[in-house]
Short mmCIF file of C-alpha atoms in Angstrom, two decimals:
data_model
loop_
_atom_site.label_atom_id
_atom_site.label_comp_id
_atom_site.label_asym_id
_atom_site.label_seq_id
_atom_site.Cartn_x
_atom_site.Cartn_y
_atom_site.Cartn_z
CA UNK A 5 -86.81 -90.42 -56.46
CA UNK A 6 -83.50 -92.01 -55.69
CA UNK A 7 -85.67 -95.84 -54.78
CA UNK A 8 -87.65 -95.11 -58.02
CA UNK A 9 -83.81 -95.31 -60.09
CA UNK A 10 -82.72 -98.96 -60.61
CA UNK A 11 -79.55 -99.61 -59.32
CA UNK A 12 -77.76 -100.39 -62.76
CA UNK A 13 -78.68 -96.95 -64.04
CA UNK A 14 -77.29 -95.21 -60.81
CA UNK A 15 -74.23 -97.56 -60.57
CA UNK A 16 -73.86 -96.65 -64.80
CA UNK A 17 -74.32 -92.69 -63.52
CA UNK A 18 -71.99 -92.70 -61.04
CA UNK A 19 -69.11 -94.30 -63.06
CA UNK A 20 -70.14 -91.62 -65.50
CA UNK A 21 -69.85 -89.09 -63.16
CA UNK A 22 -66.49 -90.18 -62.30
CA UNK A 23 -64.92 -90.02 -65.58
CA UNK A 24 -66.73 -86.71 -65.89
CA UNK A 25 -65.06 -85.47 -62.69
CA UNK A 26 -61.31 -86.95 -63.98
CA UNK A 27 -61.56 -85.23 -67.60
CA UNK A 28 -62.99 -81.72 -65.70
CA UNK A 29 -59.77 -82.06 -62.90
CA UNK A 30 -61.92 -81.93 -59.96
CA UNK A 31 -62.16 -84.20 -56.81
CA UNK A 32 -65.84 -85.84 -56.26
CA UNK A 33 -67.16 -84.08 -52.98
CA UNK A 34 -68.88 -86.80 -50.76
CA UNK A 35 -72.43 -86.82 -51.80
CA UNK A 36 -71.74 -84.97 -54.81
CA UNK A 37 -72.80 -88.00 -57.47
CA UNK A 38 -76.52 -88.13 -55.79
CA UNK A 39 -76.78 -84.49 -55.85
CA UNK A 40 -75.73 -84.59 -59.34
CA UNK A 41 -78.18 -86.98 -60.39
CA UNK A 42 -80.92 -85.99 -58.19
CA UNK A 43 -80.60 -82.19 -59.94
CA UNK A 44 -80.47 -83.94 -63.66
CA UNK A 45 -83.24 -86.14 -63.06
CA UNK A 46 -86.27 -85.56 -65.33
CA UNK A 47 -89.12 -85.11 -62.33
CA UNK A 48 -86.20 -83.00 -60.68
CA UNK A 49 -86.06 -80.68 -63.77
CA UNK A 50 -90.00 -80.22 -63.71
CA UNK A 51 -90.28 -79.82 -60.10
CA UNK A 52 -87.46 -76.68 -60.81
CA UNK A 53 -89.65 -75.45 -63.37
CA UNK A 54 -93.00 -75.66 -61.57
CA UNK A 55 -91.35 -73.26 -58.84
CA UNK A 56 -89.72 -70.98 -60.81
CA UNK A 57 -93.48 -70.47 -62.48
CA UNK A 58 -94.74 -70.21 -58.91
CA UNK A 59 -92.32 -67.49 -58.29
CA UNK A 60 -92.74 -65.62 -61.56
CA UNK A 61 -96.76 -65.73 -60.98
CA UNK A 62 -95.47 -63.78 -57.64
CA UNK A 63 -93.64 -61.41 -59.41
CA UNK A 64 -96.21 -60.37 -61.27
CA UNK A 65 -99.16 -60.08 -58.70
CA UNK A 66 -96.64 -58.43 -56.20
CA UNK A 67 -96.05 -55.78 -58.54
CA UNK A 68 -99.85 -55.10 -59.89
CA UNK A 69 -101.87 -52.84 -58.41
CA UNK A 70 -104.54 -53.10 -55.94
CA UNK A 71 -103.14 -55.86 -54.14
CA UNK A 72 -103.65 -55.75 -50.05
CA UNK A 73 -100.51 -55.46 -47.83
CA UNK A 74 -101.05 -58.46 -46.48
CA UNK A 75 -101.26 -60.75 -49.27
CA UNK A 76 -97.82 -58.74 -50.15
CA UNK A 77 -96.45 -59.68 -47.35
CA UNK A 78 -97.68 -62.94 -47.66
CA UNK A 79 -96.25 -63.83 -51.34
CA UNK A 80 -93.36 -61.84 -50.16
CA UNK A 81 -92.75 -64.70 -47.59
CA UNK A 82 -93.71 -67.91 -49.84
CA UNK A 83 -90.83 -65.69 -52.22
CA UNK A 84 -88.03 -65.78 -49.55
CA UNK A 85 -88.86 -69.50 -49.01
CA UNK A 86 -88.12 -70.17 -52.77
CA UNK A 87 -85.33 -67.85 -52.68
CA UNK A 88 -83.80 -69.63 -49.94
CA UNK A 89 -84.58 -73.59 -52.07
CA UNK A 90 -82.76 -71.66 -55.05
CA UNK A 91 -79.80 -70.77 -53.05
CA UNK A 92 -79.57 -74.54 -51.62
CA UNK A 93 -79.59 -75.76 -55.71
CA UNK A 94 -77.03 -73.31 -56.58
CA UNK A 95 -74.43 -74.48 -53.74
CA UNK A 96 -75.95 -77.86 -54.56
CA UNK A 97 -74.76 -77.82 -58.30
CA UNK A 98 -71.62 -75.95 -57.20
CA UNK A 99 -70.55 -79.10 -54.26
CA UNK A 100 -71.74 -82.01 -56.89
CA UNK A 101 -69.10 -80.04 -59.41
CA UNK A 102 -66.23 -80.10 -56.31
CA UNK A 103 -66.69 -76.66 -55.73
CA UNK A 104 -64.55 -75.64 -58.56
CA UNK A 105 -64.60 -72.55 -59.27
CA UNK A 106 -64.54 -72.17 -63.12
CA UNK A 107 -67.53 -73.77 -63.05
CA UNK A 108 -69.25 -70.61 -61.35
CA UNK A 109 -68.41 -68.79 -64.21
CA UNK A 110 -70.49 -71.21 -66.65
CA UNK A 111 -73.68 -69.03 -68.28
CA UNK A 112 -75.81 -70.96 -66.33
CA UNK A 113 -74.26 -70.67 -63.19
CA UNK A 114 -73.86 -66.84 -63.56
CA UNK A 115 -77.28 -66.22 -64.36
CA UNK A 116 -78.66 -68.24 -61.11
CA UNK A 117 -75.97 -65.83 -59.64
CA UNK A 118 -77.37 -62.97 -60.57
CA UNK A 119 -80.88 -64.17 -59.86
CA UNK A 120 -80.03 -64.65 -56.15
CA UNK A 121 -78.25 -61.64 -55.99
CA UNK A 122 -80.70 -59.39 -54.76
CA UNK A 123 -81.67 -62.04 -52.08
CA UNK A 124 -78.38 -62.54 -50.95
CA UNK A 125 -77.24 -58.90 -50.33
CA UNK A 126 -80.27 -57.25 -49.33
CA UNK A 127 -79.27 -58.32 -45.60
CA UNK A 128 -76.20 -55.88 -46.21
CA UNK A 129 -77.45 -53.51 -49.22
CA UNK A 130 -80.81 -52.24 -48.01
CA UNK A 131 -81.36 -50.79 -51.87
CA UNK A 132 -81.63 -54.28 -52.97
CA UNK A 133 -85.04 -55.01 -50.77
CA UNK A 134 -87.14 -54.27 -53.13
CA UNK A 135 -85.20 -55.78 -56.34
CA UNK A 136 -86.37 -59.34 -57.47
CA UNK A 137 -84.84 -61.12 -60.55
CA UNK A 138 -86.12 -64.40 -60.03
CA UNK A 139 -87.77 -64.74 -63.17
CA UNK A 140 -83.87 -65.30 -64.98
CA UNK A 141 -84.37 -69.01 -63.18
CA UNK A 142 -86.92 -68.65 -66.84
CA UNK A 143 -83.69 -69.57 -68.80
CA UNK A 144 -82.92 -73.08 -66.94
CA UNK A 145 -86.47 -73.55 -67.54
CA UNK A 146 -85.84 -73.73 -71.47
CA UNK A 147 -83.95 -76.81 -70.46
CA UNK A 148 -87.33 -78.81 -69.55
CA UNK A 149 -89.01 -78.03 -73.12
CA UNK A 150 -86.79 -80.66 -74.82
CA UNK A 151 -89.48 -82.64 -72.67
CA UNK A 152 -91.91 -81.36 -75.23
CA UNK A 153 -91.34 -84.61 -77.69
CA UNK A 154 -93.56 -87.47 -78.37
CA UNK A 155 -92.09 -90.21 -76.67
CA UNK A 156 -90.35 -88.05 -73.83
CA UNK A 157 -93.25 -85.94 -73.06
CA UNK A 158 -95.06 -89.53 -72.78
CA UNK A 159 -92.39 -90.91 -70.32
CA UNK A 160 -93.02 -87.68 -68.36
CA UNK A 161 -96.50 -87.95 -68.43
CA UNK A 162 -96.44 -91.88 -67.14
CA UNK A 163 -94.29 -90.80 -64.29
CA UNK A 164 -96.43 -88.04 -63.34
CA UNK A 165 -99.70 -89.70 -63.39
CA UNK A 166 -98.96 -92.99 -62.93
CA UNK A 167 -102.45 -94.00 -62.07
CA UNK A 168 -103.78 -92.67 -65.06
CA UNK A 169 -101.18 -94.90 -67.44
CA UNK A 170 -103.74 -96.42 -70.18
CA UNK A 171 -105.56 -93.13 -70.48
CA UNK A 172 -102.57 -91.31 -71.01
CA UNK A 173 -101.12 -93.68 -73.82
CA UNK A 174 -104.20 -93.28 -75.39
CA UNK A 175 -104.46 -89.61 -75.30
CA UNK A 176 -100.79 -89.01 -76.11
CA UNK A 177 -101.57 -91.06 -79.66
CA UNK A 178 -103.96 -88.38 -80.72
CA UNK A 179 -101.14 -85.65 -79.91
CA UNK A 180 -98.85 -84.56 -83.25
CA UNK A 181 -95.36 -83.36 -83.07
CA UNK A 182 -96.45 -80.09 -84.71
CA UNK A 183 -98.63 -79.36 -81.24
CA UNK A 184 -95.83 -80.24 -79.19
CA UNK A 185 -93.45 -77.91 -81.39
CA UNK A 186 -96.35 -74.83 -81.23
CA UNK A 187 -95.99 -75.64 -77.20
CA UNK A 188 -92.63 -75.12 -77.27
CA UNK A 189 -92.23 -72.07 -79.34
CA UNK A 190 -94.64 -70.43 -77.18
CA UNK A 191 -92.62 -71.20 -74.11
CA UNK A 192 -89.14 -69.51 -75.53
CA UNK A 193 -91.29 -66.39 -76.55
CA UNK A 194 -92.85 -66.02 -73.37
CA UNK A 195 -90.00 -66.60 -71.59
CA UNK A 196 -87.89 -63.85 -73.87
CA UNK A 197 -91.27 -61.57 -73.10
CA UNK A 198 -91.20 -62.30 -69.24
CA UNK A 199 -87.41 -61.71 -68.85
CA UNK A 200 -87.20 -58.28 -70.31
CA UNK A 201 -90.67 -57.32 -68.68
CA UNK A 202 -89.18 -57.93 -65.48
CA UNK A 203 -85.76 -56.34 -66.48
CA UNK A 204 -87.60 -53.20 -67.54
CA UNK A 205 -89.77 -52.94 -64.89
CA UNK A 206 -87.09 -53.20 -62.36
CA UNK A 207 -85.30 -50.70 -64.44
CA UNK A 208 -87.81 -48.29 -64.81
CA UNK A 209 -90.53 -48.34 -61.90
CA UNK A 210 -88.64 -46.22 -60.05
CA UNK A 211 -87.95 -43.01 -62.10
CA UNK A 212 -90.81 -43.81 -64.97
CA UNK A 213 -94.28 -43.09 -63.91
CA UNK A 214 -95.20 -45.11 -67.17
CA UNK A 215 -94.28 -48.51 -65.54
CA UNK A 216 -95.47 -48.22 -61.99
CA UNK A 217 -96.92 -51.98 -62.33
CA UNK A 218 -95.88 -55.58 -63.99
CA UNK A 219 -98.25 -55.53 -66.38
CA UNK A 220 -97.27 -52.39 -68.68
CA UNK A 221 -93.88 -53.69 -68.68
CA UNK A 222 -95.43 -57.26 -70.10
CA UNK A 223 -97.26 -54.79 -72.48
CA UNK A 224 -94.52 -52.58 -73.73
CA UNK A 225 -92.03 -55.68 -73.81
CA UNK A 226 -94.90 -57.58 -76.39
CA UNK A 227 -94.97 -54.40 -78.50
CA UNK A 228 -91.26 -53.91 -78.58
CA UNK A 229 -90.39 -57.02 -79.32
CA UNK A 230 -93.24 -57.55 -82.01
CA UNK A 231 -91.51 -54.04 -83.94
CA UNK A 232 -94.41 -52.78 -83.37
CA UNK A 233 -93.99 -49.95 -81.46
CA UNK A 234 -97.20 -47.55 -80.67
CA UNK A 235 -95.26 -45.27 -78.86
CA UNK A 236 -96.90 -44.81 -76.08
CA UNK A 237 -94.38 -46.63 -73.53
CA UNK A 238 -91.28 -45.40 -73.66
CA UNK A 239 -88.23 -46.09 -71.23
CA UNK A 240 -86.40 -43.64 -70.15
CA UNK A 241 -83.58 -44.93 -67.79
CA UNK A 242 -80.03 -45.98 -69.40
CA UNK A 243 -80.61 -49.33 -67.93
CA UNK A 244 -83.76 -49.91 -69.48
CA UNK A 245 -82.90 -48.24 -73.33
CA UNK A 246 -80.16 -51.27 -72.65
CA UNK A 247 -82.51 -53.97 -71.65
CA UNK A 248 -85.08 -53.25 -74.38
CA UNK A 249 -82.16 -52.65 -77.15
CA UNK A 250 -80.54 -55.93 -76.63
CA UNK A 251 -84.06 -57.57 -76.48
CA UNK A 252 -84.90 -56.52 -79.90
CA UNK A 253 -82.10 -58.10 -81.19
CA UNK A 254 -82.09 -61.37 -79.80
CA UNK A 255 -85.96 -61.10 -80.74
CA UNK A 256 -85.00 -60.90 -83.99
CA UNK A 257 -82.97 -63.56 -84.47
CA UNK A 258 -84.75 -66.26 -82.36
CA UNK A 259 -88.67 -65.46 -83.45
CA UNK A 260 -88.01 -66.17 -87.02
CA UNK A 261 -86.11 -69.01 -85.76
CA UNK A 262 -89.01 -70.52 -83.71
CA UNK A 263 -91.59 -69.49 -85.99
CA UNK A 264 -89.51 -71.46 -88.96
CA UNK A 265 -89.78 -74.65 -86.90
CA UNK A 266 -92.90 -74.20 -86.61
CA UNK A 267 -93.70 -73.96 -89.96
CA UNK A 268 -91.31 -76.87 -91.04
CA UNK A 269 -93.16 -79.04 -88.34
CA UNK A 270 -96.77 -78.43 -89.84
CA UNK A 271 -95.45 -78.75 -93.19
CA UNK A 272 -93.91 -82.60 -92.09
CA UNK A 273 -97.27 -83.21 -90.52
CA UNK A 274 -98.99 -82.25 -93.91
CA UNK A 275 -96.47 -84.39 -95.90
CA UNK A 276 -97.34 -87.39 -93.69
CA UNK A 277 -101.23 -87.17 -93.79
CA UNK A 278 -100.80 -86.71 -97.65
CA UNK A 279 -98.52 -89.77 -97.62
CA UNK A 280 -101.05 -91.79 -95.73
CA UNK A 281 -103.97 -90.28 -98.22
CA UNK A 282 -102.06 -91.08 -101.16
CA UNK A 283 -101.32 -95.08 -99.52
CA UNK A 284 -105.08 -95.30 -98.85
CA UNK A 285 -105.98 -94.37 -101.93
CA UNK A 286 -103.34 -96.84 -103.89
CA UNK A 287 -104.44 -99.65 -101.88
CA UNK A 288 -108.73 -99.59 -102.61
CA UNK A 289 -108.67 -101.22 -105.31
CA UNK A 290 -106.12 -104.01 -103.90
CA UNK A 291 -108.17 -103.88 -100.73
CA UNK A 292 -111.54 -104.53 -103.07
CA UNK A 293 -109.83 -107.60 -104.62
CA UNK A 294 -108.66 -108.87 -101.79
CA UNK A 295 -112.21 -108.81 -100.12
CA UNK A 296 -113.65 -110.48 -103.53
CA UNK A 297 -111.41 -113.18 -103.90
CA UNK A 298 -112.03 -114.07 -99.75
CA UNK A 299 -115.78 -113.73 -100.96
CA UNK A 300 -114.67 -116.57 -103.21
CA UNK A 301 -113.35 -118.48 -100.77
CA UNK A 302 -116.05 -118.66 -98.39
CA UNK A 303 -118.67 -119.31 -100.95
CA UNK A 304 -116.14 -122.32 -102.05
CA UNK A 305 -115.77 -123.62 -98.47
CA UNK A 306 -119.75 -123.25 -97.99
CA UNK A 307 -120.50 -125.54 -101.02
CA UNK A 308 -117.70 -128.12 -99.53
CA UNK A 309 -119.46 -127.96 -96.63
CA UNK A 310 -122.76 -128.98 -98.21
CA UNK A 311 -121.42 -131.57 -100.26
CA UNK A 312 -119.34 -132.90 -97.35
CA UNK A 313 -122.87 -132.88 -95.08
CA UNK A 314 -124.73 -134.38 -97.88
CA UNK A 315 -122.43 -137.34 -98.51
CA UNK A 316 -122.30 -137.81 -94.11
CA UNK A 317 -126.50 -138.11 -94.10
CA UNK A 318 -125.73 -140.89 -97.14
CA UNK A 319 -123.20 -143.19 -95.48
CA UNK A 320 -125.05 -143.11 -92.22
CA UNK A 321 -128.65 -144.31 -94.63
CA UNK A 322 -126.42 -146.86 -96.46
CA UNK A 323 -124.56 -147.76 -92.39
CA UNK A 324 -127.92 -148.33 -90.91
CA UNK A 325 -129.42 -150.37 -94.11
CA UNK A 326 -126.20 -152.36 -93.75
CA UNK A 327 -127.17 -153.20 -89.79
CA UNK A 328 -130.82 -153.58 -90.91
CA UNK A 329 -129.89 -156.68 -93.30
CA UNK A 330 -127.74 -157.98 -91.01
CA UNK A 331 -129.93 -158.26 -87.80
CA UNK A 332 -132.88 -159.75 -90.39
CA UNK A 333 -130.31 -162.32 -91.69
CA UNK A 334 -129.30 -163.47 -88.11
#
């Protein structure tokens, strides 16, 4: 990554970086610019997002049923390893920042806080072994769906399969803004659908017989939010009546959000095919007279032709009578 940056947009980072670190008031830790610009980076950014996935995708098969002990204790490993790469990018973000510590208290910071938590203390809480909340890291993921636009989810798509460069141009032509926009909407709801699954099953698995695996939270947490509610999940814990109120709230205000982009995205799409309809329609006729008058043309230029090929075959008859005369005359 850092040989794939030229060196004028690292040297134009790093004086950035700088006057970042003078107008914040803290001193630039050694290392701290490359860490810094490693952690922004674009591939950086997807690689976070690819594990936190990874790890969510544990979450959920660790707490379904029928799974073997040993696969548990198997994801349960590959989890501690990601726990452990998550710890490293929060001190990581922390040193590039001079390990000032207002910064910890940014929203970001405190929910990759809270996310590590349980990792961090269950070598001195034993209560919080069996507490994950990994799947917060879903948050910082909303970061990587400004990726989903035309020309930046094409950039992405070169540098990930380089290889593959022509094909992708020409498959990323066919793609519309409005299916990029439906791609992103359906990221924030899932991850607003994942988060307070996990924060109600957490919440409730423990005292509620009702949510004794992942997947009835996911259910209860889709009917909840929708304003649906069957009625036959119910939680029962303070914790969780918390969880699910404050979810319904900021459900309401972001899925009519996100659903009104969507909507004003297809309707710009529609507007721009009927644009391109109404263009190809205005220009037939124009196109029909311009194909007429080029008919014209040619059928001009042929007859030139002719009469030009004609009048070639006479001089050479009159050229070669000329040469006749004169050899008979000598």
């Amino acid at each position: 990554l850092l040989y794939a940056t030229p060196a004028w947009r690292v040297e134009m980072f790093d004086e950035a970086y700088k006057a970042f670190a003078v107008e914040r008031g803290f001193k630039p830790l050694p290392g701290g610019e490359t860490i810094d610009r490693i952690q922004r980076s674009g591939p950086a950014e997807l690689s976070n997002a690819l594990l936190v996935g990874f790890v969510c995708t544990i979450f959920a098969v660790n707490r379904s049923q029928g799974v073997s002990p040993s696969t548990t204790a198997i994801l349960c490993v590959v989890n501690d390893f990601a726990n452990v790469l998550f710890v490293l990018d929060f001190l990581g973000r922390w040193w590039s920042r001079g390990m000032l510590w207002t910064y910890v208290f940014t929203p970001a910071m405190i929910f990759d806080f809270v996310s590590i938590c349980p990792f961090l203390l269950r070598f001195f809480v034993p209560d919080f072994s069996g507490v994950e909340l990994n799947f917060l890291k879903l948050l910082r993921v909303l970061r990587v769906y400004r990726f989903f636009r035309p020309k930046a989810f094409q950039e992405a798509a070169r540098f990930i399969l380089p290889m593959f460069g022509k094909t992708v141009d020409d498959f990323f032509l066919r793609v519309r803004p409005y299916q990029l926009q439906v791609v992103r909407t359906f990221g924030v709801l899932f991850t607003l659908v994942f988060i307070t699954a996990g924060l109600v099953y957490e919440a409730e698995h423990t005292s509620n017989p009702q949510f004794q695996d992942f997947y009835s939270a996911m259910y209860f947490s889709v009917v909840a939010l929708s304003t649906v509610g069957f009625g036959d999940f119910a939680p029962e814990t303070t914790a969780g009546r918390v969880v699910v109120s404050v979810s319904i709230v900021v459900g309401l205000c972001i899925i009519p959000f996100q659903a009104s982009l969507v909507a004003a995205a297809v309707a710009e799409e529609q507007r721009r095919t009927d644009i391109l309809e109404q263009q190809g329609t205005a220009a037939g006729p124009a196109r029909k007279a311009s194909a007429e008058a080029l008919l014209e043309y040619m059928e001009r230029c042929r007859a030139q032709l002719a009469w030009d090929a004609a009048r070639i075959a006479e001089l050479e008859d009159l050229e070669r009578e000329e040469r006749a005369r004169a050899a008979s005359g000598e």
